Coordinates of C-alpha atoms in Angstrom, one line a residue:
Chain A
X239 CA -80.1 11.5 -15.3
X240 CA -78.1 11.2 -12.1
X241 CA -75.0 8.9 -12.2
X242 CA -73.7 7.0 -9.2
X243 CA -70.3 5.2 -9.3
X244 CA -69.5 2.0 -7.2
X245 CA -66.1 0.7 -7.9
X246 CA -66.4 -2.0 -5.3
X247 CA -69.9 -3.3 -5.5
X248 CA -71.0 -6.1 -3.2
X249 CA -73.6 -8.8 -3.0
X250 CA -75.1 -8.1 0.5
X251 CA -76.3 -11.2 2.2
X252 CA -78.1 -11.2 5.6
X253 CA -78.3 -14.1 7.8
X254 CA -80.7 -14.4 10.7
X255 CA -79.5 -16.7 13.7
X256 CA -81.2 -16.8 17.1
X257 CA -77.8 -15.7 18.8
X258 CA -74.2 -15.7 17.2
X259 CA -71.9 -17.6 19.6
X260 CA -68.1 -17.7 18.4
X261 CA -66.9 -21.3 17.8
X262 CA -70.4 -22.9 17.8
X263 CA -72.3 -24.1 14.8
X264 CA -75.5 -22.2 13.8
X265 CA -78.2 -23.1 11.5
X266 CA -79.3 -19.9 9.6
X267 CA -83.0 -19.3 9.7
X268 CA -83.3 -16.9 6.8
X269 CA -81.0 -15.8 4.0
X270 CA -81.5 -12.6 2.0
X271 CA -79.4 -11.2 -0.9
X272 CA -79.6 -7.6 -2.3
X273 CA -77.4 -5.7 -4.7
X274 CA -74.9 -3.8 -2.5
X275 CA -72.2 -1.0 -2.5
X276 CA -72.8 2.5 -1.5
X277 CA -73.6 3.9 -4.9
X278 CA -76.1 1.3 -5.5
X279 CA -77.8 2.0 -2.4
X280 CA -77.8 5.7 -3.2
X281 CA -79.4 4.9 -6.7
X282 CA -82.3 3.1 -5.2
X283 CA -83.0 5.9 -3.0
X284 CA -82.8 8.4 -5.7
X285 CA -85.1 6.3 -7.9
X286 CA -87.6 6.1 -5.3
X287 CA -87.6 10.0 -5.1
X288 CA -88.4 9.9 -8.8
X289 CA -85.1 10.5 -10.4
X290 CA -83.7 8.8 -13.4
X291 CA -80.5 7.0 -12.2
X292 CA -77.6 5.2 -13.9
X293 CA -75.3 2.9 -11.8
X294 CA -71.8 2.1 -13.0
X295 CA -68.7 0.4 -11.6
X296 CA -67.7 -3.2 -11.9
X297 CA -69.4 -6.6 -11.5
X298 CA -67.9 -10.0 -12.0
X299 CA -67.8 -13.7 -11.4
X300 CA -70.7 -15.7 -10.0
X301 CA -71.7 -13.1 -7.3
X302 CA -71.5 -10.2 -9.9
X303 CA -73.9 -12.2 -11.9
X304 CA -76.4 -12.6 -9.0
X305 CA -76.0 -8.9 -8.2
X306 CA -77.0 -8.1 -11.6
X307 CA -79.9 -10.4 -11.8
X308 CA -81.2 -8.9 -8.6
X309 CA -80.6 -5.4 -9.9
X310 CA -82.5 -6.0 -13.4
X311 CA -85.9 -5.6 -11.9
X312 CA -85.2 -2.5 -10.0
X313 CA -85.4 1.2 -11.3
X314 CA -81.7 2.2 -11.3
X315 CA -80.4 1.5 -14.9
X316 CA -77.4 -0.9 -14.9
X317 CA -74.2 0.4 -16.6
X318 CA -71.8 -1.7 -14.7
X319 CA -68.9 -3.1 -16.6
X320 CA -67.8 -6.7 -16.5
X321 CA -64.4 -7.8 -14.8
X322 CA -62.5 -10.9 -14.7
X323 CA -62.5 -11.1 -10.8
X324 CA -65.4 -12.0 -8.7
X325 CA -67.6 -9.4 -6.9
X326 CA -67.4 -9.5 -3.2
X327 CA -69.9 -10.6 -0.8
X328 CA -70.7 -8.7 2.5
X329 CA -72.4 -10.7 5.1
X330 CA -74.5 -9.3 8.2
X331 CA -75.3 -11.7 10.7
X332 CA -78.3 -10.6 12.6
X333 CA -78.9 -11.9 16.1
X334 CA -82.9 -12.2 16.3
X335 CA -83.1 -11.9 20.0
X336 CA -81.0 -8.5 20.4
X337 CA -81.4 -7.3 16.8
X338 CA -77.4 -6.7 16.7
X339 CA -75.4 -7.3 13.7
X340 CA -72.2 -8.9 13.1
X341 CA -70.5 -7.8 9.7
X342 CA -68.2 -9.9 7.5
X343 CA -66.9 -8.0 4.4
X344 CA -64.9 -9.9 1.8
X345 CA -62.0 -8.3 0.0
X346 CA -62.9 -6.9 -3.5
X347 CA -61.7 -8.3 -6.8
X348 CA -58.6 -7.0 -8.3
X349 CA -59.2 -4.6 -11.2
X350 CA -56.8 -4.8 -14.1
X351 CA -55.3 -1.6 -15.8
X352 CA -57.4 -2.7 -18.9
X353 CA -60.6 -2.9 -16.9
X354 CA -59.8 0.6 -15.2
X355 CA -59.2 2.0 -18.7
X356 CA -62.4 0.6 -20.0
X357 CA -64.2 2.2 -17.1
X358 CA -62.7 5.6 -17.7
X359 CA -63.8 5.6 -21.3
X360 CA -67.5 4.4 -20.3
X361 CA -67.5 7.0 -17.5
X362 CA -66.6 9.8 -20.0
X363 CA -69.7 8.7 -22.1
X364 CA -72.2 8.5 -19.2
X365 CA -71.1 11.8 -17.9
X366 CA -72.5 13.5 -21.2
X367 CA -75.9 12.8 -20.0
X368 CA -75.6 13.2 -16.4
X369 CA -77.0 16.2 -14.2
X370 CA -74.8 15.0 -11.4
X371 CA -72.5 12.3 -10.3
X372 CA -71.9 10.6 -6.9
X373 CA -68.5 8.7 -6.3
X374 CA -69.2 6.2 -3.5
X375 CA -67.4 3.7 -1.3
X376 CA -64.1 2.0 -1.1
X377 CA -61.6 1.2 -4.0
X378 CA -61.1 -2.4 -4.8
X379 CA -57.6 -3.8 -5.1
X380 CA -55.6 -2.7 -8.3
X381 CA -57.2 0.8 -8.6
X382 CA -54.7 3.5 -7.7
X383 CA -55.5 5.6 -4.8
X384 CA -55.9 8.8 -6.8
X385 CA -58.8 7.2 -8.9
X386 CA -61.4 9.4 -7.2
X387 CA -59.3 12.5 -7.7
X388 CA -59.1 11.6 -11.5
X389 CA -63.0 10.9 -11.5
X390 CA -63.8 14.3 -9.9
X391 CA -61.5 16.0 -12.3
X392 CA -63.2 14.4 -15.3
X393 CA -66.7 15.4 -13.8
X394 CA -65.6 18.9 -13.4
X395 CA -64.2 19.2 -16.8
X396 CA -67.5 17.9 -18.2
X397 CA -69.2 20.5 -16.1
X398 CA -71.1 17.8 -14.0
X399 CA -71.5 18.6 -10.3
X400 CA -69.7 15.7 -8.3
X401 CA -70.2 14.3 -4.9
X402 CA -67.6 12.2 -3.1
X403 CA -68.5 9.8 -0.3
X404 CA -65.4 7.8 0.4
X405 CA -62.8 7.7 3.4
X406 CA -59.0 7.6 4.1
X407 CA -56.4 8.4 1.5
X408 CA -58.9 8.1 -1.4
X409 CA -60.9 10.8 0.2
X410 CA -57.8 12.9 1.1
X411 CA -56.6 12.9 -2.6
X412 CA -60.2 13.1 -4.1
X413 CA -61.0 16.4 -2.1
X414 CA -57.9 18.1 -3.3
X415 CA -59.4 17.8 -6.8
X416 CA -62.1 20.1 -5.6
X417 CA -65.4 18.1 -5.7
X418 CA -68.6 20.1 -5.3
X419 CA -69.6 18.0 -2.1
X420 CA -68.1 15.6 0.2
X421 CA -70.0 13.8 2.9
X422 CA -67.9 12.5 5.6
X423 CA -69.0 10.9 8.7
X424 CA -67.6 11.9 12.2
X425 CA -64.9 9.2 12.0
X426 CA -64.0 9.9 8.4
X427 CA -63.9 13.7 9.2
X428 CA -61.5 13.0 12.2
X429 CA -59.1 10.7 10.2
X430 CA -59.1 13.6 7.5
X431 CA -58.6 16.6 9.6
X432 CA -57.3 15.3 12.9
X433 CA -60.2 17.0 14.8
X434 CA -63.3 15.6 16.5
X435 CA -64.8 19.1 16.8
X436 CA -67.3 19.0 14.0
X437 CA -67.4 22.6 13.2
X438 CA -63.7 22.9 13.0
X439 CA -63.2 19.8 11.3
X440 CA -65.8 20.5 8.6
X441 CA -64.3 23.9 8.1
X442 CA -60.8 22.4 7.8
X443 CA -62.2 19.9 5.2
X444 CA -63.7 22.8 3.0
X445 CA -60.3 24.4 3.1
X446 CA -58.7 21.3 1.7
X447 CA -60.6 21.7 -1.6
X448 CA -64.3 20.7 -1.3
X449 CA -66.8 23.5 -2.2
X450 CA -69.2 22.2 0.3
X451 CA -68.6 19.7 3.2
X452 CA -71.6 17.9 4.7
X453 CA -70.8 16.0 7.9
X454 CA -73.2 13.2 9.0
X455 CA -73.2 13.1 12.8
X456 CA -75.5 10.2 13.4
X457 CA -78.2 11.1 15.9
X458 CA -77.1 14.8 15.7
X459 CA -78.1 15.1 12.1
X460 CA -75.7 16.8 9.7
X461 CA -73.4 19.9 9.7
X462 CA -72.8 21.6 6.4
X463 CA -70.3 24.1 5.6
X464 CA -71.3 25.6 2.3
X465 CA -70.3 28.7 0.2
X466 CA -73.5 30.3 1.5
X467 CA -73.1 29.6 5.2
X468 CA -72.9 27.0 7.9
X469 CA -76.1 25.1 8.9
X470 CA -76.9 22.3 11.3
X471 CA -80.1 20.1 10.5
X472 CA -81.1 17.8 13.2
X473 CA -84.0 15.2 13.4
X474 CA -86.8 15.8 16.0
X475 CA -85.6 13.1 18.2
X476 CA -83.1 10.2 18.3
X477 CA -84.4 7.4 16.0
X478 CA -83.8 3.7 17.0
X479 CA -83.2 1.1 14.3
X480 CA -80.7 -0.1 11.9
X481 CA -78.2 2.5 10.6
X482 CA -77.1 0.5 7.6
X483 CA -77.4 2.7 4.4
X484 CA -78.5 5.8 6.5
X485 CA -75.4 7.8 5.1
X486 CA -76.2 6.5 1.5
X487 CA -79.8 7.9 2.0
X488 CA -78.3 11.3 3.1
X489 CA -76.1 11.3 -0.1
X490 CA -79.2 10.6 -2.2
X491 CA -80.9 13.5 -0.4
X492 CA -78.1 16.0 -0.9
X493 CA -77.8 14.8 -4.7
X494 CA -81.6 15.1 -5.4
X495 CA -81.7 18.7 -3.8
X496 CA -78.6 19.8 -5.9
X497 CA -80.2 18.8 -9.1
X498 CA -83.5 20.2 -8.1
X499 CA -81.6 23.5 -7.2
X500 CA -83.2 23.5 -3.7
X501 CA -81.9 26.1 -1.1
X502 CA -79.3 24.6 1.3
X503 CA -81.7 24.2 4.3
X504 CA -84.1 22.3 2.2
X505 CA -81.5 19.9 0.9
X506 CA -80.2 19.3 4.6
X507 CA -83.7 18.6 5.6
X508 CA -84.3 16.1 3.0
X509 CA -80.9 14.5 3.7
X510 CA -81.6 14.1 7.4
X511 CA -85.2 12.9 6.9
X512 CA -84.2 10.4 4.6
X513 CA -81.4 9.1 6.8
X514 CA -83.8 8.9 9.8
X515 CA -86.3 7.1 7.7
X516 CA -83.7 4.6 6.6
X517 CA -82.8 3.9 10.4
X518 CA -86.5 3.3 11.0
X519 CA -87.2 1.0 8.0
X520 CA -87.3 -2.8 8.8
X521 CA -85.1 -3.7 5.9
X522 CA -81.5 -2.7 6.0
X523 CA -80.8 0.0 3.3
X524 CA -84.2 0.9 2.5
X525 CA -86.1 3.9 3.8
X526 CA -89.6 4.0 5.1
X527 CA -91.5 6.4 2.9
X528 CA -94.3 7.2 5.4
X529 CA -91.8 8.2 8.1
X530 CA -89.8 10.3 5.5
X531 CA -93.0 12.4 4.7
X532 CA -93.8 12.7 8.3
X533 CA -90.1 13.6 9.5
X534 CA -89.5 16.0 6.5
X535 CA -91.3 19.2 7.9
X536 CA -90.1 18.4 11.4
X537 CA -86.2 18.7 10.8
X538 CA -84.8 21.6 12.7
X539 CA -82.3 23.7 10.4
X540 CA -80.2 26.4 12.3
X541 CA -77.5 28.8 10.9
X542 CA -74.4 28.2 12.9
X543 CA -72.0 30.8 11.7
X544 CA -70.9 32.4 8.4
X545 CA -68.8 30.1 6.2
X546 CA -65.0 30.2 7.0
Chain B
X143 CA -67.3 -47.6 -9.4
X144 CA -68.4 -46.3 -5.9
X145 CA -71.4 -44.1 -5.8
X146 CA -71.9 -41.3 -3.3
X147 CA -75.2 -39.5 -2.7
X148 CA -75.4 -36.1 -1.4
X149 CA -78.9 -34.7 -1.4
X150 CA -78.0 -31.6 0.5
X151 CA -74.9 -30.6 -1.4
X152 CA -73.3 -27.4 -0.2
X153 CA -70.8 -24.6 -1.3
X154 CA -68.3 -24.6 1.5
X155 CA -66.9 -21.2 2.2
X156 CA -64.1 -20.4 4.6
X157 CA -63.4 -16.8 6.0
X158 CA -60.2 -16.0 7.9
X159 CA -60.5 -13.1 10.4
X160 CA -58.1 -12.1 13.1
X161 CA -60.8 -12.7 15.7
X162 CA -64.6 -13.0 15.5
X163 CA -66.2 -10.5 17.6
X164 CA -70.1 -10.4 17.9
X165 CA -71.6 -7.1 16.8
X166 CA -68.3 -5.8 15.2
X167 CA -67.4 -5.3 11.7
X168 CA -64.7 -7.5 10.1
X169 CA -62.6 -7.4 7.1
X170 CA -62.2 -10.9 5.7
X171 CA -58.6 -11.6 5.0
X172 CA -58.9 -14.6 2.9
X173 CA -61.8 -16.3 1.2
X174 CA -61.7 -20.0 0.0
X175 CA -64.6 -22.0 -1.7
X176 CA -64.9 -25.7 -2.2
X177 CA -67.6 -28.2 -3.2
X178 CA -69.2 -29.6 0.0
X179 CA -71.6 -31.8 1.6
X180 CA -70.6 -35.3 3.1
X181 CA -71.0 -37.4 0.0
X182 CA -68.7 -35.2 -1.9
X183 CA -66.0 -35.2 0.8
X184 CA -66.3 -39.0 1.0
X185 CA -65.8 -39.3 -2.9
X186 CA -62.6 -37.1 -2.8
X187 CA -61.1 -39.3 -0.4
X188 CA -62.2 -42.3 -2.1
X189 CA -60.7 -40.9 -5.4
X190 CA -57.4 -40.0 -3.6
X191 CA -57.4 -43.8 -2.5
X192 CA -57.5 -44.7 -6.3
X193 CA -61.2 -45.6 -6.5
X194 CA -63.4 -44.6 -9.4
X195 CA -66.2 -42.4 -7.9
X196 CA -69.3 -40.9 -9.0
X197 CA -71.2 -38.2 -6.9
X198 CA -74.9 -37.7 -7.3
X199 CA -77.5 -35.5 -5.5
X200 CA -78.7 -32.0 -6.4
X201 CA -77.1 -28.7 -7.3
X202 CA -78.9 -25.6 -8.4
X203 CA -78.9 -21.9 -8.7
X204 CA -75.8 -19.6 -8.7
X205 CA -74.1 -21.6 -5.9
X206 CA -74.8 -24.9 -7.3
X207 CA -73.2 -23.6 -10.7
X208 CA -70.0 -22.4 -8.6
X209 CA -70.1 -25.9 -6.9
X210 CA -70.1 -28.0 -10.3
X211 CA -67.4 -25.6 -11.7
X212 CA -65.1 -26.3 -8.8
X213 CA -65.9 -30.0 -8.8
X214 CA -65.1 -30.2 -12.7
X215 CA -61.4 -30.5 -12.4
X216 CA -61.4 -32.9 -9.4
X217 CA -61.5 -36.8 -9.9
X218 CA -65.1 -37.6 -8.7
X219 CA -67.3 -37.8 -11.7
X220 CA -70.4 -35.4 -11.5
X221 CA -73.7 -37.1 -11.9
X222 CA -75.5 -34.3 -9.9
X223 CA -79.0 -33.3 -11.0
X224 CA -80.1 -29.7 -11.6
X225 CA -82.9 -28.3 -9.4
X226 CA -84.9 -25.0 -9.5
X227 CA -83.8 -24.0 -5.9
X228 CA -80.3 -22.7 -4.9
X229 CA -77.6 -24.9 -3.4
X230 CA -77.0 -23.8 0.1
X231 CA -73.8 -22.4 1.4
X232 CA -72.0 -23.3 4.6
X233 CA -69.7 -20.6 6.1
X234 CA -66.8 -21.5 8.3
X235 CA -65.1 -18.4 10.0
X236 CA -61.9 -19.2 11.3
X237 CA -60.1 -17.0 14.0
X238 CA -56.5 -16.8 12.9
X239 CA -55.3 -16.3 16.4
X240 CA -56.9 -19.3 18.2
X241 CA -57.7 -21.5 15.0
X242 CA -61.3 -22.0 16.3
X243 CA -64.1 -22.1 13.9
X244 CA -67.5 -20.5 14.0
X245 CA -69.9 -22.3 11.6
X246 CA -73.0 -20.8 9.9
X247 CA -75.1 -23.2 7.6
X248 CA -77.7 -21.9 5.3
X249 CA -81.0 -24.2 5.0
X250 CA -81.0 -26.2 1.9
X251 CA -83.2 -25.6 -1.3
X252 CA -86.8 -27.1 -1.5
X253 CA -86.8 -30.1 -3.7
X254 CA -89.9 -30.7 -5.7
X255 CA -91.7 -34.1 -6.0
X256 CA -90.7 -34.0 -9.7
X257 CA -87.2 -33.4 -9.0
X258 CA -87.1 -36.3 -6.3
X259 CA -88.7 -38.6 -8.9
X260 CA -86.0 -37.6 -11.4
X261 CA -83.4 -38.5 -8.9
X262 CA -84.9 -41.9 -8.1
X263 CA -84.7 -42.7 -11.8
X264 CA -81.2 -41.6 -12.1
X265 CA -80.2 -43.3 -9.0
X266 CA -81.6 -46.7 -10.3
X267 CA -79.4 -46.3 -13.6
X268 CA -76.1 -45.4 -11.5
X269 CA -76.8 -48.4 -9.2
X270 CA -76.3 -50.8 -12.0
X271 CA -72.5 -49.9 -12.3
X272 CA -71.9 -49.4 -8.6
X273 CA -69.7 -51.7 -6.5
X274 CA -71.1 -49.9 -3.3
X275 CA -73.2 -46.7 -2.5
X276 CA -72.8 -44.3 0.4
X277 CA -75.9 -42.1 1.4
X278 CA -74.6 -39.1 3.1
X279 CA -75.7 -36.2 5.1
X280 CA -79.0 -34.1 6.0
X281 CA -82.1 -34.3 3.8
X282 CA -83.0 -30.9 2.1
X283 CA -86.6 -29.5 2.6
X284 CA -89.2 -31.2 0.4
X285 CA -87.8 -34.7 0.5
X286 CA -89.8 -37.1 2.8
X287 CA -88.1 -38.3 6.0
X288 CA -88.1 -41.9 4.7
X289 CA -86.1 -41.1 1.7
X290 CA -82.9 -42.8 2.9
X291 CA -84.9 -45.9 3.8
X292 CA -86.3 -46.0 0.1
X293 CA -82.7 -45.6 -1.2
X294 CA -81.4 -48.4 1.1
X295 CA -84.1 -50.7 -0.2
X296 CA -83.5 -50.0 -3.8
X297 CA -79.7 -50.4 -3.4
X298 CA -80.4 -53.9 -1.6
X299 CA -82.7 -54.8 -4.4
X300 CA -80.0 -54.1 -6.9
X301 CA -77.5 -56.1 -4.7
X302 CA -75.2 -53.1 -4.1
X303 CA -73.7 -52.8 -0.6
X304 CA -75.1 -49.6 1.0
X305 CA -73.5 -47.5 3.8
X306 CA -75.8 -44.8 5.5
X307 CA -74.3 -41.9 7.3
X308 CA -77.0 -39.3 8.4
X309 CA -78.7 -38.6 11.9
X310 CA -82.0 -38.0 13.5
X311 CA -85.4 -39.6 12.1
X312 CA -83.8 -40.1 8.6
X313 CA -81.3 -42.4 10.4
X314 CA -83.9 -44.0 12.4
X315 CA -86.0 -44.9 9.4
X316 CA -83.0 -45.8 7.2
X317 CA -81.5 -48.2 9.7
X318 CA -85.0 -50.1 9.7
X319 CA -84.4 -50.8 6.0
X320 CA -81.4 -52.9 6.8
X321 CA -78.3 -51.0 5.4
X322 CA -75.0 -52.9 5.2
X323 CA -73.4 -50.4 7.2
X324 CA -74.2 -47.2 9.4
X325 CA -71.4 -44.9 10.8
X326 CA -73.0 -42.7 13.5
X327 CA -70.8 -40.6 15.9
X328 CA -71.4 -40.5 19.6
X329 CA -74.1 -38.0 19.5
X330 CA -76.0 -39.6 16.7
X331 CA -75.7 -42.9 18.3
X332 CA -77.1 -41.5 21.7
X333 CA -79.9 -39.8 19.9
X334 CA -80.8 -43.0 18.0
X335 CA -80.7 -45.4 21.0
X336 CA -80.9 -43.2 24.1
X337 CA -77.6 -44.6 25.4
X338 CA -74.2 -43.0 25.8
X339 CA -72.5 -46.2 26.6
X340 CA -70.8 -46.9 23.3
X341 CA -70.8 -50.7 23.4
X342 CA -74.4 -50.9 24.5
X343 CA -75.5 -48.3 22.0
X344 CA -73.6 -49.8 19.1
X345 CA -75.3 -53.3 19.6
X346 CA -78.7 -51.6 20.0
X347 CA -78.1 -49.9 16.8
X348 CA -77.4 -53.2 15.0
X349 CA -80.6 -54.7 16.6
X350 CA -82.5 -51.9 14.8
X351 CA -81.7 -53.3 11.5
X352 CA -78.0 -52.3 10.3
X353 CA -75.9 -55.3 9.4
X354 CA -72.7 -53.5 10.8
X355 CA -72.5 -50.3 13.0
X356 CA -69.3 -48.4 13.1
X357 CA -69.4 -45.7 15.7
X358 CA -67.0 -42.8 15.3
X359 CA -65.7 -41.8 18.8
X360 CA -63.5 -39.0 18.1
X361 CA -60.0 -39.4 19.7
X362 CA -61.0 -42.9 20.9
X363 CA -61.1 -44.0 17.3
X364 CA -64.1 -46.3 16.2
X365 CA -66.1 -49.2 17.8
X366 CA -67.6 -51.7 15.3
X367 CA -70.3 -54.2 16.0
X368 CA -70.2 -56.5 12.8
X369 CA -71.6 -59.9 11.9
X370 CA -68.0 -61.4 12.6
X371 CA -67.5 -59.7 16.1
X372 CA -67.0 -56.4 17.9
X373 CA -63.8 -54.5 17.5
X374 CA -62.3 -51.3 18.8
X375 CA -59.6 -49.4 16.6
X376 CA -57.7 -46.5 18.0
X377 CA -55.0 -44.1 16.9
X378 CA -51.7 -44.2 18.7
X379 CA -52.3 -40.8 20.2
X380 CA -54.7 -38.1 20.3
X381 CA -54.3 -35.8 17.1
X382 CA -54.8 -32.0 17.4
X383 CA -56.3 -30.2 14.4
X384 CA -59.5 -29.4 12.5
X385 CA -61.9 -32.4 12.7
X386 CA -64.1 -31.2 9.8
X387 CA -64.3 -34.0 7.3
X388 CA -62.8 -36.7 9.7
X389 CA -66.0 -38.6 9.7
X390 CA -66.4 -38.4 6.1
X391 CA -62.8 -39.7 5.6
X392 CA -63.8 -42.7 8.0
X393 CA -66.6 -43.4 5.8
X394 CA -64.3 -43.4 2.7
X395 CA -62.0 -45.8 4.5
X396 CA -64.8 -48.1 5.4
X397 CA -66.4 -48.2 1.9
X398 CA -63.0 -48.8 0.3
X399 CA -62.3 -51.6 2.6
X400 CA -65.7 -53.2 1.7
X401 CA -65.2 -53.1 -2.0
X402 CA -61.6 -54.5 -1.7
X403 CA -63.1 -57.1 0.6
X404 CA -60.6 -56.4 3.3
X405 CA -61.0 -58.2 6.8
X406 CA -62.7 -56.1 9.5
X407 CA -59.6 -55.1 11.3
X408 CA -58.0 -53.7 8.0
X409 CA -61.0 -51.7 7.2
X410 CA -61.2 -50.2 10.7
X411 CA -57.5 -49.4 10.8
X412 CA -57.9 -47.6 7.4
X413 CA -61.0 -45.7 8.6
X414 CA -59.3 -44.5 11.8
X415 CA -55.8 -43.6 10.0
X416 CA -57.7 -41.7 7.2
X417 CA -59.8 -39.8 9.8
X418 CA -56.7 -38.9 12.0
X419 CA -54.8 -37.9 8.9
X420 CA -57.8 -35.6 8.1
X421 CA -57.7 -33.8 11.5
X422 CA -53.8 -33.4 10.9
X423 CA -54.3 -31.7 7.3
X424 CA -53.9 -28.0 7.1
X425 CA -57.0 -27.6 4.8
X426 CA -60.2 -28.6 6.3
X427 CA -61.7 -31.7 4.7
X428 CA -58.5 -32.9 3.0
X429 CA -56.5 -35.6 4.4
X430 CA -52.6 -35.7 4.8
X431 CA -51.4 -38.7 2.7
X432 CA -48.1 -38.8 4.4
X433 CA -49.6 -38.9 7.8
X434 CA -52.0 -41.5 6.7
X435 CA -49.1 -43.9 5.3
X436 CA -47.4 -43.2 8.8
X437 CA -50.4 -43.9 11.0
X438 CA -51.8 -46.8 9.2
X439 CA -49.6 -49.5 10.5
X440 CA -49.8 -48.0 14.1
X441 CA -53.7 -48.2 14.5
X442 CA -54.4 -50.6 17.5
X443 CA -57.3 -52.9 16.8
X444 CA -58.5 -55.0 19.7
X445 CA -61.5 -57.5 19.6
X446 CA -63.9 -56.5 22.4
X447 CA -66.5 -59.3 22.7
X448 CA -68.5 -61.6 20.4
X449 CA -71.3 -59.7 18.5
X450 CA -74.5 -59.6 20.1

C-alpha cells in the first residue's frame, strides 16, 4: 500500500455566493464539505488510480469527526489519530459570476508532545506495510520544525521510498534528511534556493539532499532533476479551471509511477496529465478521468541536460 | 420564566484577518464560535438581567451539537429539539485594521413536517410555564410562511404575552395574528408598510394587528406606538462599535420590562440603553454591563403624540 501523511488535515468547506463584497452581508447559496489537507487529496487520486492507500495524521474535535465521517465511504483507509484539539476548517468562497475564489484558512490545532509520540509509534507500524510514503502539507502548531526530517529518516531506515511536499523551513530541514523526492512549486523552490530560474533552482534543491526534485511550474508543466537526467514535461496547451489540488494530483502521479517502477518520462507524463485533468474538473481537488486519459499520450517530455 | 423561540439557530463563527481581499488567500488569526440566532441572543441578555429563560427551536448535525455544547454552561435553559438536518453556520470576517465585518450566512436546514409537529407539541408545554414568549428571526426551509402567525395564536390562546421579531412575509402574516409586540427595524418597517416615515409606518404597523409596535431606528433609538401613547426614546449620543445583536438586546429590554410590568417609558429606556451598551461591547452580541448602568438614567424619552 501507499501511505500518505497529513499532519494538518482540514475540513474543506466551499461557499457559493453571487459576488463577494467586503463589509456586506451575503446569503450563501450552496455549502459543500470534503475531507481536506494535501495528503488526503493525494490519497484520493492514488485510490482512483487503483492503488491501495492509507491516510494518517491527526483529526480532532467536531470538525475532525465530520472529516472522518466524510472520509469513511471513500477508498483511502483511515489511520488518522485522534487529538484533543479541533481540526481546522479551510473556507473557499466562490464568486459564481467570475468563478474566482477567496480562501480563508483557520490555524491548525496544537498537537501535544504525547500526541506526536503516539503518531511516531503508529507511523513506524504503518511503514512496515508501505511501498512508498508521501509527507504532505504544513505542520500544525506544537510540532517541531524538524518533524518532516525525522519522518524522512524513519522512512529511509525502513527502506520505504519517501516523497516530501511541504514549504518553508520544514522543507529546508526535511530535504537535508535526503528524501527520495521533493515536489516544490515555483514559489517554494524560490524560497528554498533564492533563485527563480527553474533549472538552476531545481539543481540547487537536489544538491541540498533530495535524490530527485520535481518542480511544478503551473502551465509550463514540471521540471525534474533526477539521478538519471533532467526532463521537462508540458501539457499540450494551457488549461483553464480551478488549480486547487493540481499539485496534489501531480504528487499522486509521481508516487504511483514510483511504486509501478515506471521510467521517469512516464512518471512525469502521468503527473502532468493528472495535474491538468484536476484543473479541468468541475469539483475542486477531483480529477476528470476522461480528460486524464485524453491528455496522457499528449504530454511532451524533453530531456533538458544531464543531471548536475 | 421567559421563553425565546429560534427556529433557525446558528453557530456564529468569527474570523479575524488583517484585511479581507477578494480572490486572495488569507490565514485566519483567531477563530471564535458562539451559539447564535436572535432568540438565543435575547435569552442571554435576559439571563444577564436576572430572568429565568428557556430557549427552544431546532438544533441538528455536527454544528447543532457544537452549538448545544457551547450553550450548556450558559444561563439559558436548553429546550432545543433535535432535527435530522444540520444547523447552519454564520461567518463574520472581521478586518482587524478597519474593524469592518463581512458576513456570510449559510442557508438553514430543512425542517420536516414531523419535526414541526414535534415542535408545536413541545411549544404548547413550554407555554404553560412562560410569563412571556419571544419569536425571533428567520424561518428555516420547510416551515410554512404562516408559522409565526400560528405560534402567536397559540401564545394568545394560552394567555402568554408574545413578542414577534422577524421580517418579510413571516412578519406580515404574524402581525395579523395580533401579537402583543413587534420590534421591526427601519428596513423591516418600510418593507411591511411601504413607508420610510417612522411615525406613519409605526402607526400603520399597529393598524395591521400588533398591540404595540416598537421600531428600532439605530442611532435615533426607538419609536414606540403603544395603546397608551407614542414615545420616542433616544441615547444621549451616537455610540460607535459593532451593532451586531443590538436589536436582540432591545428585544430583551422590552420583554423584561413587560414581565416586570414597568411603565412604557421605563421599558423603552431599558431597551435603548441595552442596545447602545451592546454596540459598545468589545464582543459581538454581548452587552457592556457598566455602560448599561451608566446609560440607563441618561436615555431621553419624549411623548410624541396620542396613539392613532
